[in-house]
Amino acid sequence: MLRQKINEILDELERITIHHLDTLLQTLKQSLQSDTDKCLKAINGLKKIGDAMINIEKAPKDLSFIAYQKGLEMGSQAETVLKELTVNKSPSVAFHKIPGIEQTLSDFSTLGKIERVETQGNEIVLEQKSKYPHDIRITSDKVACDIRGICELYLGDILILDCNNNRVKLLDMQYKVVAHADLIGSPVDMCTISPNEVAVTFAGSKTNKIGQFLNAKDRQIVIGRKLDFKHTCHGIAYLNNTLFITSRTALYQYVIEGQLVKKIYEDTSLTDTGIFNILTCDVSYS
């Protein structure tokens, strides 16, 4: 639709330009016809005087004088016409484009800005087209894998949380496990902090109030610092140097260093089900 609209605008500009050209050519044509008529009139007048001069010697003197004066007058008119034609030489037509029009178009890097738009309500329908199973087990796994979190890193590698084996695993772009690291507990959620860093929350009686940072680079996973909280930790998300963490009943806002900013929301009726994941971070800071 955008390309069609641009083509329509260019077509309209071309149509107007051609109309101006046709108008100018018609004006020049009329001017040329006027000059041609003047020349023909002068030629016819001079021809008539010339014919009259042939037998001027036989005509009465008064008629000869009139013919002589008429000849001078017609000659003067012819000279005037010639001078006008000399001054008003045949004009040429030149096209001068609008200054900067090409530069203006070349200054645009794209046809428009592309951004993500969140759709409200039930307007988006997700449909599975196909699936491709990949085995992420490693020989040292003691039980079946249970994936609880997944993040894509800057270069396309993928980190996944294996809750049952208390591990985080690094997959390459062919979904092969290239590295893993044992964690302090059973991981339940994860979010990206930087191109190669993630934050993880844990479940369990001893670890459900802890968050930990992991760094994956050069096919290695480095266990980083951990944060202790006064509430259970389930869902976690990151936005603008801020962590958003859910307990079973509330949503909290923290700075990245771990200091509590405020409790954003709480619903004690959610004790049984709990707030486990944060799907979006479109939150208000007021």
Short mmCIF file of C-alpha atoms in Angstrom, two decimals:
data_model
loop_
_atom_site.label_atom_id
_atom_site.label_comp_id
_atom_site.label_asym_id
_atom_site.label_seq_id
_atom_site.Cartn_x
_atom_site.Cartn_y
_atom_site.Cartn_z
CA MET A 1 0.00 0.00 0.00
CA LEU A 2 2.82 2.42 0.82
CA ARG A 3 4.61 1.75 -2.48
CA GLN A 4 1.31 2.17 -4.34
CA LYS A 5 0.71 5.52 -2.61
CA ILE A 6 4.24 6.72 -3.45
CA ASN A 7 3.72 5.72 -7.09
CA GLU A 8 0.41 7.59 -7.18
CA ILE A 9 2.07 10.74 -5.81
CA LEU A 10 4.91 10.52 -8.36
CA ASP A 11 2.40 9.93 -11.17
CA GLU A 12 0.43 13.02 -10.13
CA LEU A 13 3.60 15.16 -10.01
CA GLU A 14 4.54 13.89 -13.47
CA ARG A 15 1.04 14.66 -14.79
CA ILE A 16 1.16 18.25 -13.49
CA THR A 17 4.68 18.77 -14.90
CA ILE A 18 3.64 17.49 -18.33
CA HIS A 19 0.58 19.77 -18.22
CA HIS A 20 2.85 22.77 -17.57
CA LEU A 21 5.06 21.68 -20.47
CA ASP A 22 2.07 21.35 -22.82
CA THR A 23 0.85 24.81 -21.78
CA LEU A 24 4.28 26.32 -22.50
CA LEU A 25 4.52 24.58 -25.88
CA GLN A 26 1.07 25.85 -26.84
CA THR A 27 2.09 29.40 -25.92
CA LEU A 28 5.28 29.09 -27.99
CA LYS A 29 3.30 27.66 -30.90
CA GLN A 30 0.90 30.60 -30.83
CA SER A 31 3.80 33.06 -30.69
CA LEU A 32 5.49 31.32 -33.65
CA GLN A 33 2.25 31.43 -35.65
CA SER A 34 1.89 35.16 -34.92
CA ASP A 35 5.44 35.82 -36.15
CA THR A 36 4.75 33.73 -39.27
CA ASP A 37 1.59 35.73 -39.99
CA LYS A 38 3.50 39.00 -39.66
CA CYS A 39 6.17 37.78 -42.08
CA LEU A 40 3.61 36.60 -44.62
CA LYS A 41 1.77 39.93 -44.38
CA ALA A 42 4.99 41.86 -44.94
CA ILE A 43 5.96 39.60 -47.86
CA ASN A 44 2.56 39.99 -49.51
CA GLY A 45 2.69 43.75 -49.05
CA LEU A 46 6.16 44.00 -50.55
CA LYS A 47 5.12 41.76 -53.45
CA LYS A 48 2.17 43.98 -54.28
CA ILE A 49 4.34 47.10 -54.20
CA GLY A 50 6.90 45.32 -56.35
CA ASP A 51 4.23 44.44 -58.93
CA ALA A 52 3.03 48.03 -58.92
CA MET A 53 6.58 49.36 -59.49
CA ILE A 54 6.96 47.40 -62.73
CA ASN A 55 4.82 49.82 -64.71
CA ILE A 56 5.49 52.90 -62.51
CA GLU A 57 6.99 54.86 -65.43
CA LYS A 58 3.72 54.69 -67.38
CA ALA A 59 1.56 55.75 -64.41
CA PRO A 60 0.65 59.38 -63.59
CA LYS A 61 3.14 61.20 -61.41
CA ASP A 62 0.75 61.48 -58.48
CA LEU A 63 0.17 57.69 -58.48
CA SER A 64 3.90 57.11 -58.85
CA PHE A 65 4.49 59.28 -55.78
CA ILE A 66 1.85 57.38 -53.76
CA ALA A 67 3.33 54.05 -54.82
CA TYR A 68 6.78 55.28 -53.87
CA GLN A 69 5.61 56.39 -50.41
CA LYS A 70 3.73 53.12 -49.93
CA GLY A 71 6.85 51.21 -50.86
CA LEU A 72 8.89 53.10 -48.25
CA GLU A 73 6.19 52.42 -45.67
CA MET A 74 6.05 48.71 -46.44
CA GLY A 75 9.84 48.48 -46.39
CA SER A 76 9.92 50.18 -43.00
CA GLN A 77 7.33 47.74 -41.67
CA ALA A 78 9.34 44.79 -43.01
CA GLU A 79 12.48 46.06 -41.28
CA THR A 80 10.54 46.41 -38.02
CA VAL A 81 9.31 42.84 -38.30
CA LEU A 82 12.84 41.59 -39.00
CA LYS A 83 14.21 43.48 -35.99
CA GLU A 84 11.52 41.99 -33.74
CA LEU A 85 12.30 38.49 -34.99
CA THR A 86 16.01 39.10 -34.42
CA VAL A 87 15.44 40.28 -30.84
CA ASN A 88 12.95 37.51 -30.05
CA LYS A 89 14.97 34.57 -31.26
CA SER A 90 13.40 31.15 -31.24
CA PRO A 91 13.24 30.15 -27.54
CA SER A 92 14.41 26.76 -26.29
CA VAL A 93 12.74 24.69 -23.60
CA ALA A 94 14.73 23.43 -20.59
CA PHE A 95 13.65 21.39 -17.55
CA HIS A 96 14.95 22.53 -14.16
CA LYS A 97 14.22 20.07 -11.37
CA ILE A 98 13.28 21.27 -7.90
CA PRO A 99 16.57 21.89 -6.05
CA GLY A 100 17.41 19.13 -3.57
CA ILE A 101 14.62 16.74 -4.56
CA GLU A 102 17.04 13.85 -5.22
CA GLN A 103 19.07 14.65 -2.10
CA THR A 104 15.90 14.77 -0.01
CA LEU A 105 14.91 11.29 -1.15
CA SER A 106 18.42 9.87 -0.72
CA ASP A 107 18.58 11.24 2.84
CA PHE A 108 15.92 8.78 3.92
CA SER A 109 17.46 5.53 5.19
CA THR A 110 14.13 3.69 5.10
CA LEU A 111 10.53 4.25 4.03
CA GLY A 112 9.41 4.37 7.65
CA LYS A 113 10.01 3.36 11.23
CA ILE A 114 9.40 -0.24 12.21
CA GLU A 115 8.50 -0.89 15.82
CA ARG A 116 6.75 -3.48 17.91
CA VAL A 117 3.09 -2.76 18.62
CA GLU A 118 1.36 -4.48 21.48
CA THR A 119 -2.13 -5.66 20.58
CA GLN A 120 -4.73 -5.56 23.32
CA GLY A 121 -7.41 -8.10 24.03
CA ASN A 122 -7.88 -11.34 22.13
CA GLU A 123 -6.83 -9.98 18.75
CA ILE A 124 -3.77 -12.20 18.30
CA VAL A 125 -4.25 -15.86 17.51
CA LEU A 126 -1.20 -18.09 17.83
CA GLU A 127 -1.19 -21.24 15.79
CA GLN A 128 1.45 -23.94 15.80
CA LYS A 129 2.58 -24.73 12.27
CA SER A 130 5.24 -27.32 13.08
CA LYS A 131 7.49 -28.60 15.82
CA TYR A 132 11.03 -29.97 15.94
CA PRO A 133 12.07 -32.08 18.95
CA HIS A 134 15.62 -31.65 20.24
CA ASP A 135 17.30 -33.75 22.92
CA ILE A 136 18.87 -31.54 25.59
CA ARG A 137 19.84 -34.37 27.96
CA ILE A 138 23.47 -34.84 28.93
CA THR A 139 25.09 -37.99 30.31
CA SER A 140 25.32 -36.63 33.87
CA ASP A 141 21.60 -35.84 34.14
CA LYS A 142 20.07 -37.93 36.90
CA VAL A 143 16.41 -37.50 35.98
CA ALA A 144 14.29 -36.43 33.02
CA CYS A 145 14.70 -32.82 31.98
CA ASP A 146 12.09 -30.23 32.93
CA ILE A 147 12.52 -26.96 31.04
CA ARG A 148 11.26 -23.96 33.06
CA GLY A 149 12.92 -20.99 31.32
CA ILE A 150 14.53 -20.09 28.00
CA CYS A 151 16.48 -17.03 26.77
CA GLU A 152 18.18 -16.26 23.47
CA LEU A 153 21.57 -14.59 23.75
CA TYR A 154 23.06 -11.89 21.53
CA LEU A 155 24.87 -14.21 19.10
CA GLY A 156 21.96 -16.66 18.78
CA ASP A 157 22.93 -19.19 21.47
CA ILE A 158 20.17 -20.28 23.85
CA LEU A 159 20.12 -20.75 27.62
CA ILE A 160 17.55 -23.10 29.12
CA LEU A 161 16.73 -23.94 32.71
CA ASP A 162 16.50 -27.64 33.60
CA CYS A 163 14.53 -27.59 36.86
CA ASN A 164 14.68 -31.33 37.62
CA ASN A 165 18.48 -31.50 37.31
CA ASN A 166 19.13 -28.06 38.90
CA ARG A 167 21.07 -26.97 35.85
CA VAL A 168 21.31 -24.31 33.21
CA LYS A 169 22.33 -25.51 29.74
CA LEU A 170 23.79 -23.58 26.83
CA LEU A 171 22.64 -24.58 23.33
CA ASP A 172 24.22 -23.47 20.08
CA MET A 173 22.17 -22.42 17.04
CA GLN A 174 21.81 -26.10 16.06
CA TYR A 175 20.27 -26.76 19.50
CA LYS A 176 23.19 -28.88 20.67
CA VAL A 177 24.21 -28.63 24.35
CA VAL A 178 27.69 -27.07 24.36
CA ALA A 179 27.98 -26.16 28.07
CA HIS A 180 26.14 -26.49 31.35
CA ALA A 181 26.42 -25.35 34.95
CA ASP A 182 24.98 -26.72 38.22
CA LEU A 183 22.82 -24.27 40.21
CA ILE A 184 22.13 -23.81 43.91
CA GLY A 185 18.55 -25.00 43.57
CA SER A 186 15.70 -25.75 41.21
CA PRO A 187 15.38 -22.85 38.74
CA VAL A 188 11.88 -21.61 37.90
CA ASP A 189 12.30 -18.52 35.72
CA MET A 190 14.91 -16.52 33.87
CA CYS A 191 15.25 -13.19 32.02
CA THR A 192 17.94 -11.46 29.96
CA ILE A 193 19.88 -8.63 31.68
CA SER A 194 22.47 -7.89 28.98
CA PRO A 195 23.51 -9.52 25.68
CA ASN A 196 25.27 -12.33 27.58
CA GLU A 197 23.85 -12.13 31.12
CA VAL A 198 20.66 -13.54 32.64
CA ALA A 199 18.97 -13.50 36.05
CA VAL A 200 17.42 -16.67 37.52
CA THR A 201 14.94 -17.34 40.33
CA PHE A 202 14.71 -20.60 42.30
CA ALA A 203 12.15 -22.82 44.02
CA GLY A 204 12.61 -24.91 47.15
CA SER A 205 12.60 -24.38 50.89
CA LYS A 206 16.19 -23.10 51.00
CA THR A 207 16.44 -21.24 47.71
CA ASN A 208 12.97 -19.76 47.07
CA LYS A 209 14.11 -16.32 48.26
CA ILE A 210 17.23 -16.12 46.09
CA GLY A 211 17.96 -14.69 42.65
CA GLN A 212 21.23 -15.31 40.83
CA PHE A 213 23.03 -13.88 37.82
CA LEU A 214 24.69 -16.01 35.14
CA ASN A 215 27.01 -14.97 32.33
CA ALA A 216 27.35 -17.03 29.15
CA LYS A 217 30.24 -16.17 26.85
CA ASP A 218 32.68 -18.08 24.66
CA ARG A 219 30.69 -21.30 25.18
CA GLN A 220 31.13 -21.09 28.97
CA ILE A 221 28.64 -20.38 31.77
CA VAL A 222 29.96 -18.35 34.70
CA ILE A 223 27.98 -18.27 37.96
CA GLY A 224 27.73 -14.69 39.21
CA ARG A 225 26.46 -12.88 42.28
CA LYS A 226 23.23 -13.73 44.02
CA LEU A 227 20.55 -11.62 45.68
CA ASP A 228 18.62 -12.49 48.84
CA PHE A 229 14.99 -11.41 49.13
CA LYS A 230 12.48 -11.35 51.99
CA HIS A 231 9.79 -13.03 49.91
CA THR A 232 9.53 -16.05 47.66
CA CYS A 233 10.69 -15.59 44.07
CA HIS A 234 8.95 -16.95 41.00
CA GLY A 235 8.64 -14.81 37.86
CA ILE A 236 11.36 -12.34 36.91
CA ALA A 237 11.69 -9.70 34.18
CA TYR A 238 14.11 -6.84 33.43
CA LEU A 239 13.55 -3.36 32.01
CA ASN A 240 15.61 -0.14 32.16
CA ASN A 241 17.99 -1.20 34.95
CA THR A 242 15.03 -2.50 36.95
CA LEU A 243 14.07 -6.01 38.05
CA PHE A 244 10.42 -7.04 38.41
CA ILE A 245 9.96 -10.12 40.58
CA THR A 246 6.79 -11.95 41.60
CA SER A 247 6.09 -13.86 44.77
CA ARG A 248 3.01 -16.03 45.05
CA THR A 249 0.79 -13.00 45.70
CA ALA A 250 2.66 -9.83 44.74
CA LEU A 251 4.76 -8.02 42.14
CA TYR A 252 7.88 -6.17 43.36
CA GLN A 253 10.16 -3.62 41.75
CA TYR A 254 13.92 -3.71 42.49
CA VAL A 255 16.95 -1.89 41.18
CA ILE A 256 19.46 -4.16 39.49
CA GLU A 257 21.71 -4.06 42.57
CA GLY A 258 18.95 -5.65 44.65
CA GLN A 259 17.42 -2.77 46.61
CA LEU A 260 13.64 -2.79 46.87
CA VAL A 261 11.91 0.14 45.19
CA LYS A 262 8.32 -0.73 46.00
CA LYS A 263 5.63 -3.35 45.98
CA ILE A 264 3.70 -2.63 42.78
CA TYR A 265 0.74 -4.97 43.26
CA GLU A 266 -0.58 -7.64 45.63
CA ASP A 267 -3.58 -9.95 45.65
CA THR A 268 -3.72 -12.31 48.62
CA SER A 269 -6.47 -14.34 46.98
CA LEU A 270 -3.79 -15.78 44.67
CA THR A 271 -2.19 -17.84 47.43
CA ASP A 272 -3.21 -21.15 45.86
CA THR A 273 -2.42 -20.34 42.24
CA GLY A 274 0.27 -17.69 42.62
CA ILE A 275 1.88 -15.17 40.27
CA PHE A 276 4.54 -17.29 38.65
CA ASN A 277 5.52 -15.50 35.44
CA ILE A 278 5.72 -11.96 34.14
CA LEU A 279 4.65 -11.92 30.51
CA THR A 280 5.21 -8.20 29.93
CA CYS A 281 6.81 -5.27 31.66
CA ASP A 282 4.45 -2.51 30.56
CA VAL A 283 4.27 -1.08 34.07
CA SER A 284 3.79 2.35 35.58
CA TYR A 285 6.45 3.96 37.74
CA SER A 286 4.05 6.41 39.36
#
